[in-house]
Amino acid sequence: MIEIKDLYKSFGDNHVLRGVNLTIPEKKITVILGRSGVGKSVLLKHIIGLLKPDSGNIFIDGIDITRASNKQLWNIRRKMAMVFQGAALLDSLPVWQNVTLALKVHDHMQEEDLRRIAHDKLTLVEMAGSEELMPSELSGGMKKRVAIARALALEPKYLLFDEPTTGLDPLTAQKINELIKGLQKTLGLTAVIVTHDLQCTFTVADKIAMLAEGKIIFEGDIEGFKTSNIPLIKQYLATFSITRG
Amino acid sequence: MKALSYVGELALFIWEVLKRLPRVFSVIPYIINEVWKLGIGSLSIILITLFLGGFATAYTAATQGKGYLPEVYIGMAVAKAFFIMLGPLLTGLLLAGKVTSALAAEIGSMKVTEQIDALETLAIDPYHYIILPRIMATLIATPILTMVGEVSAMIGGGICAVTLLHVKLINYIEGLRFNFIPMEFAGSLVKSAVFGAIIGIIGTFYGMKAMGGAESVGKCATQSVVAASVLVLVFDNIVGVLMFNYPI
């Protein structure tokens, strides 16, 4: 389980997180929803230890990663994986090496085994056959799928997604949403998704947390979200209804 | 204050790299790959520039000493000039332009496209797997390229001596061997190793400083070339004084 307690983070005068409290349940998909620039990605980068908070704590399986040593942090990261907004595939490596890079570095596996694992993981995300392609030869949706395959290669307990559908056409975005939902069910992962996309939220979320003005202003399920009286959520839902006609 | 903060950042960066040095053996394949890329990529420019430098040095030595210096001194002038000064300096400055900017741009674009963050999330230490191999590669490749460049300069000087100055080849070669001091040759390699370390450290340091987007990457690449070139010139004097006892 991931527990975030009184998390504060500022960049100069910009107070991004102002006391975030959130519990992320195991084996469920938690969506952190919020407007662009509200600090969703900053929160996600705190969860995986890429950023250090000004104050507050993040407990992952009981270990406070804000106070963890480098060694502890590396060990915790082996339980976690993150899919970045822009996929963040290594330009210089073909798809199969991108997928298995962590296994090569940590487990010193042979090329034959690495290729087999790459094929298996790429099959899970419906990208089998793309092993030899370079990232520059992939579309946005394909890059996201490969990034998910790379995240799955380490068989993580926690999978974090930063805006998984941003920049994708609606059909590709929906396919990515269904893929995330399917993978979570099949593999029993704990997933955290940050997004501003309500379609994505309603497709995948078991739990929704709404981030606004540096705090979590709502925590609950989809029904609770839809019937909430919080003005910002009502605005969000109204805009969603208009765009859906 | 800004300068102090810069020195502090650079010192911390170097400390992060030094901490990984005991585990350098685990990244030997990456280092070999980088040495190969760097060596092949820079070989032609080094060969051409130092060849022309040797050619010009031989011609200048001959015209300046015409009438009172025996022709055997043409070879000596080329050898001394390139072992003591021009070989490592020209190679260092060329690589400071070519390799430092390439390193800063490569790592800078990895930084702004979150590839460095992605490595960290995969529990892969970017200092160990990205930064250290590149610094070690410049440290190894720069002396090798300097040696190759010095040979190219000797050939350039020889062609000038034989074709333009009508010096007998045997006299030119005798000049190269005349008063050859192994310490000077070793000194040129030590100098170029120091330059290699500067090029690698400055290129990767500026790459890691990039943030935001393409504009920042371009800015870091330009700044890295300026910083590396100045440092190469500064350390040329420092190492020169220490090894050859020539005045600044």
CSV table of C-alpha atoms in Angstrom, one decimal:
chain,number,residue,atom,x,y,z
A,1,MET,CA,0.0,0.0,0.0
A,2,ILE,CA,1.1,3.6,-0.7
A,3,GLU,CA,0.3,6.2,1.9
A,4,ILE,CA,1.0,9.9,1.4
A,5,LYS,CA,1.0,12.1,4.4
A,6,ASP,CA,1.1,16.0,4.6
A,7,LEU,CA,3.2,16.3,1.5
A,8,TYR,CA,4.5,19.8,0.6
A,9,LYS,CA,6.6,20.8,-2.3
A,10,SER,CA,7.6,24.2,-3.7
A,11,PHE,CA,9.6,25.3,-6.7
A,12,GLY,CA,10.8,28.8,-5.7
A,13,ASP,CA,7.6,30.8,-5.0
A,14,ASN,CA,5.4,28.2,-6.7
A,15,HIS,CA,3.8,26.2,-4.0
A,16,VAL,CA,2.8,23.1,-6.0
A,17,LEU,CA,1.8,20.6,-3.2
A,18,ARG,CA,0.3,22.1,-0.1
A,19,GLY,CA,-0.4,19.2,2.2
A,20,VAL,CA,-1.4,16.2,0.1
A,21,ASN,CA,-2.9,13.3,2.0
A,22,LEU,CA,-3.8,10.2,0.0
A,23,THR,CA,-4.0,6.4,0.5
A,24,ILE,CA,-3.6,4.2,-2.6
A,25,PRO,CA,-5.1,0.8,-2.1
A,26,GLU,CA,-3.5,-2.4,-3.3
A,27,LYS,CA,-4.5,-4.2,-6.5
A,28,LYS,CA,-6.8,-1.4,-7.6
A,29,ILE,CA,-6.5,1.4,-10.1
A,30,THR,CA,-6.3,4.9,-8.5
A,31,VAL,CA,-6.7,7.8,-10.8
A,32,ILE,CA,-5.3,11.2,-9.6
A,33,LEU,CA,-7.4,13.7,-11.6
A,34,GLY,CA,-6.7,17.4,-11.9
A,35,ARG,CA,-6.2,20.3,-14.3
A,36,SER,CA,-3.0,20.8,-16.3
A,37,GLY,CA,-0.2,22.3,-14.2
A,38,VAL,CA,-1.8,21.5,-10.9
A,39,GLY,CA,1.1,19.2,-9.8
A,40,LYS,CA,-0.1,15.7,-10.7
A,41,SER,CA,3.1,14.7,-12.3
A,42,VAL,CA,5.1,16.3,-9.5
A,43,LEU,CA,3.1,14.1,-7.1
A,44,LEU,CA,3.8,11.0,-9.2
A,45,LYS,CA,7.5,11.7,-9.3
A,46,HIS,CA,7.5,12.0,-5.5
A,47,ILE,CA,5.8,8.6,-5.2
A,48,ILE,CA,8.6,6.9,-7.2
A,49,GLY,CA,11.3,9.0,-5.5
A,50,LEU,CA,12.5,11.1,-8.4
A,51,LEU,CA,11.7,14.2,-6.4
A,52,LYS,CA,12.2,14.9,-2.7
A,53,PRO,CA,9.4,16.8,-0.8
A,54,ASP,CA,10.0,19.9,1.3
A,55,SER,CA,8.1,18.1,4.1
A,56,GLY,CA,5.8,15.1,4.5
A,57,ASN,CA,6.1,11.4,4.1
A,58,ILE,CA,5.4,8.7,1.5
A,59,PHE,CA,5.2,5.2,2.9
A,60,ILE,CA,5.5,2.3,0.4
A,61,ASP,CA,4.9,-1.0,2.0
A,62,GLY,CA,5.7,0.6,5.3
A,63,ILE,CA,9.0,2.2,4.2
A,64,ASP,CA,9.2,6.0,4.2
A,65,ILE,CA,10.9,6.7,0.9
A,66,THR,CA,11.4,10.4,1.7
A,67,ARG,CA,14.0,9.3,4.3
A,68,ALA,CA,15.2,6.1,2.6
A,69,SER,CA,18.9,5.6,1.8
A,70,ASN,CA,19.9,5.4,-1.8
A,71,LYS,CA,20.2,1.6,-1.5
A,72,GLN,CA,16.7,1.3,0.0
A,73,LEU,CA,15.3,3.6,-2.7
A,74,TRP,CA,16.8,1.4,-5.5
A,75,ASN,CA,15.3,-1.7,-3.8
A,76,ILE,CA,11.9,0.0,-3.6
A,77,ARG,CA,12.1,1.1,-7.2
A,78,ARG,CA,12.5,-2.5,-8.3
A,79,LYS,CA,8.9,-3.0,-7.1
A,80,MET,CA,7.7,0.0,-9.1
A,81,ALA,CA,7.6,1.0,-12.7
A,82,MET,CA,6.5,4.2,-14.4
A,83,VAL,CA,5.1,4.9,-17.8
A,84,PHE,CA,6.0,8.5,-18.8
A,85,GLN,CA,3.8,10.9,-20.7
A,86,GLY,CA,6.2,11.0,-23.7
A,87,ALA,CA,7.0,7.3,-23.2
A,88,ALA,CA,10.7,8.2,-22.6
A,89,LEU,CA,12.1,5.2,-24.6
A,90,LEU,CA,15.9,5.3,-25.1
A,91,ASP,CA,16.4,6.6,-28.6
A,92,SER,CA,19.6,4.7,-29.2
A,93,LEU,CA,18.1,1.2,-28.5
A,94,PRO,CA,15.7,-0.9,-30.5
A,95,VAL,CA,12.4,-1.8,-28.9
A,96,TRP,CA,13.4,-5.2,-27.5
A,97,GLN,CA,16.5,-3.7,-25.8
A,98,ASN,CA,14.3,-0.9,-24.4
A,99,VAL,CA,11.9,-3.4,-22.9
A,100,THR,CA,14.6,-5.6,-21.3
A,101,LEU,CA,17.2,-3.0,-20.4
A,102,ALA,CA,16.6,-3.3,-16.7
A,103,LEU,CA,16.8,-7.1,-16.8
A,104,LYS,CA,20.1,-6.9,-18.7
A,105,VAL,CA,21.6,-4.5,-16.1
A,106,HIS,CA,20.2,-6.1,-12.9
A,107,ASP,CA,20.0,-9.8,-13.7
A,108,HIS,CA,22.8,-10.1,-16.4
A,109,MET,CA,20.5,-12.3,-18.5
A,110,GLN,CA,21.6,-13.8,-21.8
A,111,GLU,CA,20.4,-12.3,-25.1
A,112,GLU,CA,18.3,-15.3,-25.9
A,113,ASP,CA,16.4,-15.0,-22.7
A,114,LEU,CA,16.1,-11.2,-23.0
A,115,ARG,CA,14.6,-11.6,-26.5
A,116,ARG,CA,12.1,-14.1,-25.3
A,117,ILE,CA,11.0,-11.9,-22.4
A,118,ALA,CA,10.8,-8.9,-24.7
A,119,HIS,CA,8.5,-10.9,-27.1
A,120,ASP,CA,6.3,-12.0,-24.1
A,121,LYS,CA,5.9,-8.5,-22.8
A,122,LEU,CA,5.3,-7.0,-26.2
A,123,THR,CA,2.7,-9.6,-26.9
A,124,LEU,CA,0.9,-8.5,-23.7
A,125,VAL,CA,0.6,-5.0,-25.1
A,126,GLU,CA,-0.2,-6.2,-28.6
A,127,MET,CA,3.2,-5.1,-30.0
A,128,ALA,CA,4.7,-8.4,-30.9
A,129,GLY,CA,6.7,-8.1,-34.1
A,130,SER,CA,8.1,-4.7,-33.3
A,131,GLU,CA,11.2,-6.0,-31.5
A,132,GLU,CA,13.8,-4.7,-34.0
A,133,LEU,CA,12.1,-1.3,-34.6
A,134,MET,CA,13.8,1.9,-33.3
A,135,PRO,CA,11.6,4.3,-31.1
A,136,SER,CA,11.8,6.9,-33.9
A,137,GLU,CA,9.9,4.4,-36.2
A,138,LEU,CA,6.9,4.2,-33.7
A,139,SER,CA,3.7,6.2,-33.5
A,140,GLY,CA,2.7,7.9,-30.2
A,141,GLY,CA,0.3,5.0,-29.3
A,142,MET,CA,2.9,2.4,-30.1
A,143,LYS,CA,5.5,4.2,-28.0
A,144,LYS,CA,3.1,4.2,-25.1
A,145,ARG,CA,2.6,0.4,-25.5
A,146,VAL,CA,6.3,-0.3,-25.6
A,147,ALA,CA,6.8,1.9,-22.5
A,148,ILE,CA,4.1,-0.2,-20.8
A,149,ALA,CA,5.9,-3.4,-21.9
A,150,ARG,CA,9.2,-2.0,-20.5
A,151,ALA,CA,7.4,-1.2,-17.2
A,152,LEU,CA,6.0,-4.7,-17.0
A,153,ALA,CA,9.4,-6.4,-17.7
A,154,LEU,CA,10.5,-6.0,-14.1
A,155,GLU,CA,7.2,-7.5,-13.0
A,156,PRO,CA,6.4,-4.6,-10.7
A,157,LYS,CA,4.0,-4.5,-7.9
A,158,TYR,CA,3.1,-0.9,-8.5
A,159,LEU,CA,2.7,0.6,-11.9
A,160,LEU,CA,2.5,4.4,-12.3
A,161,PHE,CA,1.2,6.2,-15.4
A,162,ASP,CA,1.8,9.8,-16.2
A,163,GLU,CA,-1.0,11.1,-18.6
A,164,PRO,CA,-1.2,7.8,-20.5
A,165,THR,CA,-3.7,9.1,-23.1
A,166,THR,CA,-2.3,12.6,-23.7
A,167,GLY,CA,-1.5,13.3,-27.3
A,168,LEU,CA,-3.4,10.3,-28.6
A,169,ASP,CA,-6.5,10.2,-30.9
A,170,PRO,CA,-9.7,9.1,-29.1
A,171,LEU,CA,-9.6,5.5,-30.5
A,172,THR,CA,-6.0,4.9,-29.6
A,173,ALA,CA,-6.6,6.5,-26.2
A,174,GLN,CA,-9.5,4.2,-25.6
A,175,LYS,CA,-7.4,1.2,-26.6
A,176,ILE,CA,-4.7,2.2,-24.1
A,177,ASN,CA,-7.3,2.6,-21.4
A,178,GLU,CA,-8.7,-0.9,-22.0
A,179,LEU,CA,-5.1,-2.2,-22.1
A,180,ILE,CA,-4.4,-0.7,-18.7
A,181,LYS,CA,-7.6,-2.1,-17.3
A,182,GLY,CA,-7.0,-5.5,-18.8
A,183,LEU,CA,-3.4,-5.7,-17.5
A,184,GLN,CA,-4.3,-4.6,-14.0
A,185,LYS,CA,-6.9,-7.4,-13.9
A,186,THR,CA,-4.7,-10.1,-15.4
A,187,LEU,CA,-1.6,-9.3,-13.4
A,188,GLY,CA,-3.2,-8.0,-10.2
A,189,LEU,CA,-1.2,-4.8,-10.2
A,190,THR,CA,-1.6,-1.7,-8.1
A,191,ALA,CA,-1.8,1.1,-10.6
A,192,VAL,CA,-1.7,4.9,-10.1
A,193,ILE,CA,-2.7,7.1,-13.1
A,194,VAL,CA,-2.4,10.8,-13.2
A,195,THR,CA,-4.6,12.4,-15.9
A,196,HIS,CA,-6.9,15.2,-16.8
A,197,ASP,CA,-8.9,12.9,-19.1
A,198,LEU,CA,-12.3,12.0,-17.7
A,199,GLN,CA,-12.9,9.4,-20.4
A,200,CYS,CA,-9.7,7.6,-19.2
A,201,THR,CA,-10.8,8.0,-15.6
A,202,PHE,CA,-14.3,6.5,-16.1
A,203,THR,CA,-12.9,3.6,-18.1
A,204,VAL,CA,-10.2,2.5,-15.6
A,205,ALA,CA,-10.7,4.0,-12.2
A,206,ASP,CA,-11.5,2.0,-9.1
A,207,LYS,CA,-10.7,5.0,-7.0
A,208,ILE,CA,-10.6,8.7,-7.9
A,209,ALA,CA,-8.6,11.4,-6.1
A,210,MET,CA,-9.0,15.0,-7.3
A,211,LEU,CA,-6.0,17.3,-6.9
A,212,ALA,CA,-6.6,21.0,-6.8
A,213,GLU,CA,-4.7,23.9,-5.4
A,214,GLY,CA,-2.1,21.6,-4.0
A,215,LYS,CA,-4.5,19.4,-2.0
A,216,ILE,CA,-6.7,16.4,-2.6
A,217,ILE,CA,-10.2,17.8,-2.6
A,218,PHE,CA,-12.0,14.5,-3.3
A,219,GLU,CA,-11.4,10.8,-2.7
A,220,GLY,CA,-13.9,8.2,-3.7
A,221,ASP,CA,-15.3,5.9,-6.4
A,222,ILE,CA,-16.8,6.9,-9.8
A,223,GLU,CA,-20.4,7.1,-8.4
A,224,GLY,CA,-19.3,9.4,-5.6
A,225,PHE,CA,-17.4,11.5,-8.1
A,226,LYS,CA,-20.4,11.9,-10.4
A,227,THR,CA,-22.7,12.9,-7.5
A,228,SER,CA,-20.2,15.2,-5.8
A,229,ASN,CA,-21.2,18.8,-4.9
A,230,ILE,CA,-17.7,20.2,-5.2
A,231,PRO,CA,-17.9,23.0,-7.7
A,232,LEU,CA,-14.7,22.1,-9.6
A,233,ILE,CA,-15.9,18.5,-10.1
A,234,LYS,CA,-19.3,19.8,-11.3
A,235,GLN,CA,-17.5,22.0,-13.8
A,236,TYR,CA,-15.4,19.1,-14.9
A,237,LEU,CA,-18.5,16.9,-15.4
A,238,ALA,CA,-20.4,19.6,-17.2
A,239,THR,CA,-17.5,20.1,-19.7
A,240,PHE,CA,-17.3,16.3,-20.2
A,241,SER,CA,-21.1,16.2,-21.0
A,242,ILE,CA,-20.8,19.0,-23.5
A,243,THR,CA,-17.8,17.4,-25.3
A,244,ARG,CA,-19.7,14.0,-25.4
A,245,GLY,CA,-22.9,15.7,-26.6
B,1,MET,CA,28.1,34.0,-5.9
B,2,LYS,CA,26.9,32.5,-9.2
B,3,ALA,CA,30.5,31.4,-9.9
B,4,LEU,CA,30.7,29.8,-6.5
B,5,SER,CA,27.5,28.0,-7.0
B,6,TYR,CA,28.7,26.8,-10.4
B,7,VAL,CA,32.0,25.4,-8.9
B,8,GLY,CA,30.0,23.7,-6.2
B,9,GLU,CA,27.6,22.1,-8.6
B,10,LEU,CA,30.6,20.9,-10.7
B,11,ALA,CA,32.4,19.6,-7.7
B,12,LEU,CA,29.3,17.6,-6.6
B,13,PHE,CA,28.9,16.2,-10.1
B,14,ILE,CA,32.5,15.1,-10.1
B,15,TRP,CA,32.1,13.6,-6.7
B,16,GLU,CA,29.0,11.6,-7.9
B,17,VAL,CA,31.1,10.2,-10.8
B,18,LEU,CA,34.1,9.4,-8.5
B,19,LYS,CA,31.8,7.5,-6.1
B,20,ARG,CA,31.0,5.1,-9.0
B,21,LEU,CA,34.6,4.6,-10.1
B,22,PRO,CA,35.2,1.4,-8.0
B,23,ARG,CA,32.4,-0.3,-10.0
B,24,VAL,CA,33.8,0.9,-13.4
B,25,PHE,CA,34.6,-2.7,-14.4
B,26,SER,CA,30.9,-3.5,-14.7
B,27,VAL,CA,30.5,-0.9,-17.5
B,28,ILE,CA,33.5,-1.9,-19.6
B,29,PRO,CA,31.4,-2.9,-22.7
B,30,TYR,CA,29.7,0.5,-22.6
B,31,ILE,CA,33.1,2.2,-22.4
B,32,ILE,CA,34.5,0.2,-25.3
B,33,ASN,CA,31.4,1.1,-27.3
B,34,GLU,CA,31.8,4.8,-26.5
B,35,VAL,CA,35.5,4.8,-27.3
B,36,TRP,CA,34.8,3.2,-30.6
B,37,LYS,CA,32.0,5.8,-31.5
B,38,LEU,CA,34.1,8.7,-30.3
B,39,GLY,CA,37.4,7.5,-32.0
B,40,ILE,CA,35.8,6.7,-35.4
B,41,GLY,CA,33.7,9.9,-35.3
B,42,SER,CA,36.6,12.2,-34.6
B,43,LEU,CA,39.5,10.5,-36.5
B,44,SER,CA,39.1,12.2,-39.8
B,45,ILE,CA,39.0,15.7,-38.4
B,46,ILE,CA,42.0,15.0,-36.2
B,47,LEU,CA,44.0,13.5,-39.0
B,48,ILE,CA,43.4,16.3,-41.4
B,49,THR,CA,43.9,19.2,-38.9
B,50,LEU,CA,47.1,17.8,-37.5
B,51,PHE,CA,48.4,16.8,-40.9
B,52,LEU,CA,48.0,20.4,-42.0
B,53,GLY,CA,49.4,21.7,-38.8
B,54,GLY,CA,52.6,19.6,-39.3
B,55,PHE,CA,52.8,20.8,-42.9
B,56,ALA,CA,52.6,24.4,-41.8
B,57,THR,CA,55.0,24.0,-38.9
B,58,ALA,CA,57.7,22.4,-41.2
B,59,TYR,CA,57.2,25.2,-43.8
B,60,THR,CA,57.4,27.9,-41.1
B,61,ALA,CA,60.5,26.3,-39.4
B,62,ALA,CA,62.3,26.1,-42.8
B,63,THR,CA,61.5,29.7,-43.9
B,64,GLN,CA,62.3,31.2,-40.5
B,65,GLY,CA,65.6,29.3,-40.1
B,66,LYS,CA,66.6,29.6,-43.8
B,67,GLY,CA,70.3,30.2,-44.2
B,68,TYR,CA,71.5,29.5,-40.7
B,69,LEU,CA,69.6,26.3,-39.5
B,70,PRO,CA,70.6,23.0,-41.0
B,71,GLU,CA,67.7,21.2,-42.7
B,72,VAL,CA,67.8,18.4,-40.1
B,73,TYR,CA,66.2,20.9,-37.7
B,74,ILE,CA,63.0,20.9,-39.7
B,75,GLY,CA,62.0,17.5,-38.4
B,76,MET,CA,63.1,18.4,-34.9
B,77,ALA,CA,60.9,21.5,-35.0
B,78,VAL,CA,57.9,19.5,-36.0
B,79,ALA,CA,58.5,16.8,-33.4
B,80,LYS,CA,59.1,19.2,-30.6
B,81,ALA,CA,56.2,21.5,-31.5
B,82,PHE,CA,53.7,18.6,-31.6
B,83,PHE,CA,54.9,16.5,-28.7
B,84,ILE,CA,55.3,19.5,-26.3
B,85,MET,CA,52.4,21.7,-27.4
B,86,LEU,CA,50.4,21.4,-30.6
B,87,GLY,CA,49.5,17.7,-30.6
B,88,PRO,CA,47.6,17.6,-27.4
B,89,LEU,CA,46.4,21.2,-27.6
B,90,LEU,CA,45.0,21.0,-31.2
B,91,THR,CA,43.4,17.6,-30.4
B,92,GLY,CA,42.0,18.9,-27.1
B,93,LEU,CA,40.5,22.0,-28.7
B,94,LEU,CA,39.0,20.0,-31.6
B,95,LEU,CA,37.4,17.5,-29.3
B,96,ALA,CA,36.3,20.2,-26.9
B,97,GLY,CA,34.3,21.6,-29.9
B,98,LYS,CA,33.1,18.4,-31.4
B,99,VAL,CA,32.7,15.9,-28.5
B,100,THR,CA,31.8,18.1,-25.6
B,101,SER,CA,28.8,19.6,-27.6
B,102,ALA,CA,27.7,16.2,-28.8
B,103,LEU,CA,27.8,14.8,-25.2
B,104,ALA,CA,25.9,17.8,-23.8
B,105,ALA,CA,23.3,17.6,-26.5
B,106,GLU,CA,22.9,13.8,-26.3
B,107,ILE,CA,22.5,13.8,-22.5
B,108,GLY,CA,20.6,17.0,-22.5
B,109,SER,CA,18.0,15.7,-24.8
B,110,MET,CA,17.8,12.5,-22.8
B,111,LYS,CA,17.2,14.7,-19.7
B,112,VAL,CA,14.4,16.8,-21.2
B,113,THR,CA,12.6,13.8,-22.8
B,114,GLU,CA,12.7,12.1,-19.3
B,115,GLN,CA,14.9,9.3,-20.5
B,116,ILE,CA,17.2,9.9,-17.6
B,117,ASP,CA,14.2,9.8,-15.2
B,118,ALA,CA,13.0,6.6,-16.9
B,119,LEU,CA,16.4,4.9,-16.2
B,120,GLU,CA,16.1,5.9,-12.5
B,121,THR,CA,12.6,4.5,-12.3
B,122,LEU,CA,14.0,1.2,-13.7
B,123,ALA,CA,16.5,1.3,-10.8
B,124,ILE,CA,19.3,2.0,-13.3
B,125,ASP,CA,21.8,4.5,-12.0
B,126,PRO,CA,22.3,7.1,-14.8
B,127,TYR,CA,25.7,8.2,-13.3
B,128,HIS,CA,26.9,4.7,-13.5
B,129,TYR,CA,25.5,3.6,-16.9
B,130,ILE,CA,25.4,6.9,-18.8
B,131,ILE,CA,27.8,9.4,-17.4
B,132,LEU,CA,30.8,7.2,-16.2
B,133,PRO,CA,31.3,5.3,-19.5
B,134,ARG,CA,31.3,8.5,-21.5
B,135,ILE,CA,33.9,10.2,-19.2
B,136,MET,CA,36.1,7.1,-19.2
B,137,ALA,CA,35.7,6.9,-23.0
B,138,THR,CA,37.0,10.5,-23.5
B,139,LEU,CA,39.7,9.9,-21.0
B,140,ILE,CA,40.9,6.9,-23.0
B,141,ALA,CA,40.2,8.0,-26.6
B,142,THR,CA,41.8,11.5,-26.4
B,143,PRO,CA,45.4,10.2,-25.8
B,144,ILE,CA,44.9,7.6,-28.6
B,145,LEU,CA,43.6,10.3,-31.0
B,146,THR,CA,46.5,12.6,-29.9
B,147,MET,CA,49.1,9.9,-30.8
B,148,VAL,CA,47.4,9.2,-34.1
B,149,GLY,CA,47.3,13.0,-34.8
B,150,GLU,CA,50.9,13.5,-33.9
B,151,VAL,CA,51.9,10.8,-36.4
B,152,SER,CA,49.7,12.6,-39.0
B,153,ALA,CA,51.5,15.8,-38.2
B,154,MET,CA,54.9,14.2,-38.7
B,155,ILE,CA,53.8,12.8,-42.1
B,156,GLY,CA,52.4,16.3,-43.0
B,157,GLY,CA,55.7,17.9,-42.1
B,158,GLY,CA,57.6,15.3,-44.0
B,159,ILE,CA,55.6,15.7,-47.2
B,160,CYS,CA,56.1,19.5,-46.9
B,161,ALA,CA,59.8,19.1,-46.3
B,162,VAL,CA,60.3,16.6,-49.2
B,163,THR,CA,58.0,18.2,-51.8
B,164,LEU,CA,58.2,22.0,-51.1
B,165,LEU,CA,61.4,22.4,-49.3
B,166,HIS,CA,63.4,19.7,-51.2
B,167,VAL,CA,64.8,18.3,-47.9
B,168,LYS,CA,66.0,14.7,-48.1
B,169,LEU,CA,63.6,12.3,-46.4
B,170,ILE,CA,66.4,10.7,-44.4
B,171,ASN,CA,67.4,14.1,-43.1
B,172,TYR,CA,63.8,14.9,-42.1
B,173,ILE,CA,63.4,11.5,-40.3
B,174,GLU,CA,66.8,12.1,-38.6
B,175,GLY,CA,65.4,15.4,-37.4
B,176,LEU,CA,62.4,13.7,-35.9
B,177,ARG,CA,64.7,11.4,-34.0
B,178,PHE,CA,67.2,14.1,-33.0
B,179,ASN,CA,67.0,15.1,-29.4
B,180,PHE,CA,63.9,13.0,-28.9
B,181,ILE,CA,63.0,12.9,-25.2
B,182,PRO,CA,60.6,10.2,-24.2
B,183,MET,CA,59.4,12.3,-21.3
B,184,GLU,CA,58.1,14.9,-23.8
B,185,PHE,CA,56.1,12.2,-25.6
B,186,ALA,CA,54.8,10.9,-22.2
B,187,GLY,CA,53.9,14.5,-21.3
B,188,SER,CA,51.8,14.9,-24.4
B,189,LEU,CA,49.8,11.8,-23.4
B,190,VAL,CA,49.3,13.0,-19.8
B,191,LYS,CA,48.2,16.3,-21.1
B,192,SER,CA,45.7,14.8,-23.5
B,193,ALA,CA,44.4,12.5,-20.8
B,194,VAL,CA,43.7,15.5,-18.7
B,195,PHE,CA,42.0,17.2,-21.7
B,196,GLY,CA,40.0,14.0,-22.2
B,197,ALA,CA,38.7,14.1,-18.6
B,198,ILE,CA,37.8,17.8,-19.0
B,199,ILE,CA,35.9,17.1,-22.2
B,200,GLY,CA,34.0,14.2,-20.8
B,201,ILE,CA,33.2,15.9,-17.5
B,202,ILE,CA,32.1,19.2,-18.9
B,203,GLY,CA,30.0,17.6,-21.7
B,204,THR,CA,28.1,15.3,-19.4
B,205,PHE,CA,27.8,18.0,-16.6
B,206,TYR,CA,26.2,20.5,-19.0
B,207,GLY,CA,24.0,17.7,-20.4
B,208,MET,CA,22.6,16.9,-16.9
B,209,LYS,CA,22.0,20.7,-16.3
B,210,ALA,CA,19.5,20.8,-19.3
B,211,MET,CA,15.9,21.2,-18.4
B,212,GLY,CA,12.7,22.3,-20.1
B,213,GLY,CA,13.1,21.8,-23.9
B,214,ALA,CA,15.2,22.1,-27.0
B,215,GLU,CA,16.3,25.7,-26.3
B,216,SER,CA,17.9,24.6,-23.0
B,217,VAL,CA,19.7,21.7,-24.7
B,218,GLY,CA,21.1,24.1,-27.3
B,219,LYS,CA,22.2,26.6,-24.7
B,220,CYS,CA,23.9,23.9,-22.6
B,221,ALA,CA,25.7,22.5,-25.6
B,222,THR,CA,27.1,26.0,-26.5
B,223,GLN,CA,28.1,26.7,-22.9
B,224,SER,CA,29.8,23.3,-22.6
B,225,VAL,CA,32.0,24.1,-25.7
B,226,VAL,CA,33.1,27.5,-24.2
B,227,ALA,CA,33.8,26.0,-20.8
B,228,ALA,CA,35.7,23.0,-22.1
B,229,SER,CA,37.8,25.1,-24.5
B,230,VAL,CA,38.8,27.6,-21.8
B,231,LEU,CA,39.6,24.7,-19.4
B,232,VAL,CA,41.7,22.9,-22.0
B,233,LEU,CA,43.8,26.1,-22.5
B,234,VAL,CA,44.1,26.6,-18.7
B,235,PHE,CA,45.2,23.0,-18.1
B,236,ASP,CA,47.5,23.1,-21.1
B,237,ASN,CA,49.5,25.7,-19.2
B,238,ILE,CA,49.3,24.0,-15.8
B,239,VAL,CA,50.3,20.6,-17.0
B,240,GLY,CA,52.9,22.2,-19.3
B,241,VAL,CA,54.6,24.0,-16.4
B,242,LEU,CA,54.5,20.8,-14.3
B,243,MET,CA,55.8,18.5,-16.9
B,244,PHE,CA,58.0,20.5,-19.3
B,245,ASN,CA,59.0,23.5,-17.1
B,246,TYR,CA,58.2,26.0,-19.9
B,247,PRO,CA,57.1,29.5,-18.9
B,248,ILE,CA,53.5,30.5,-19.2
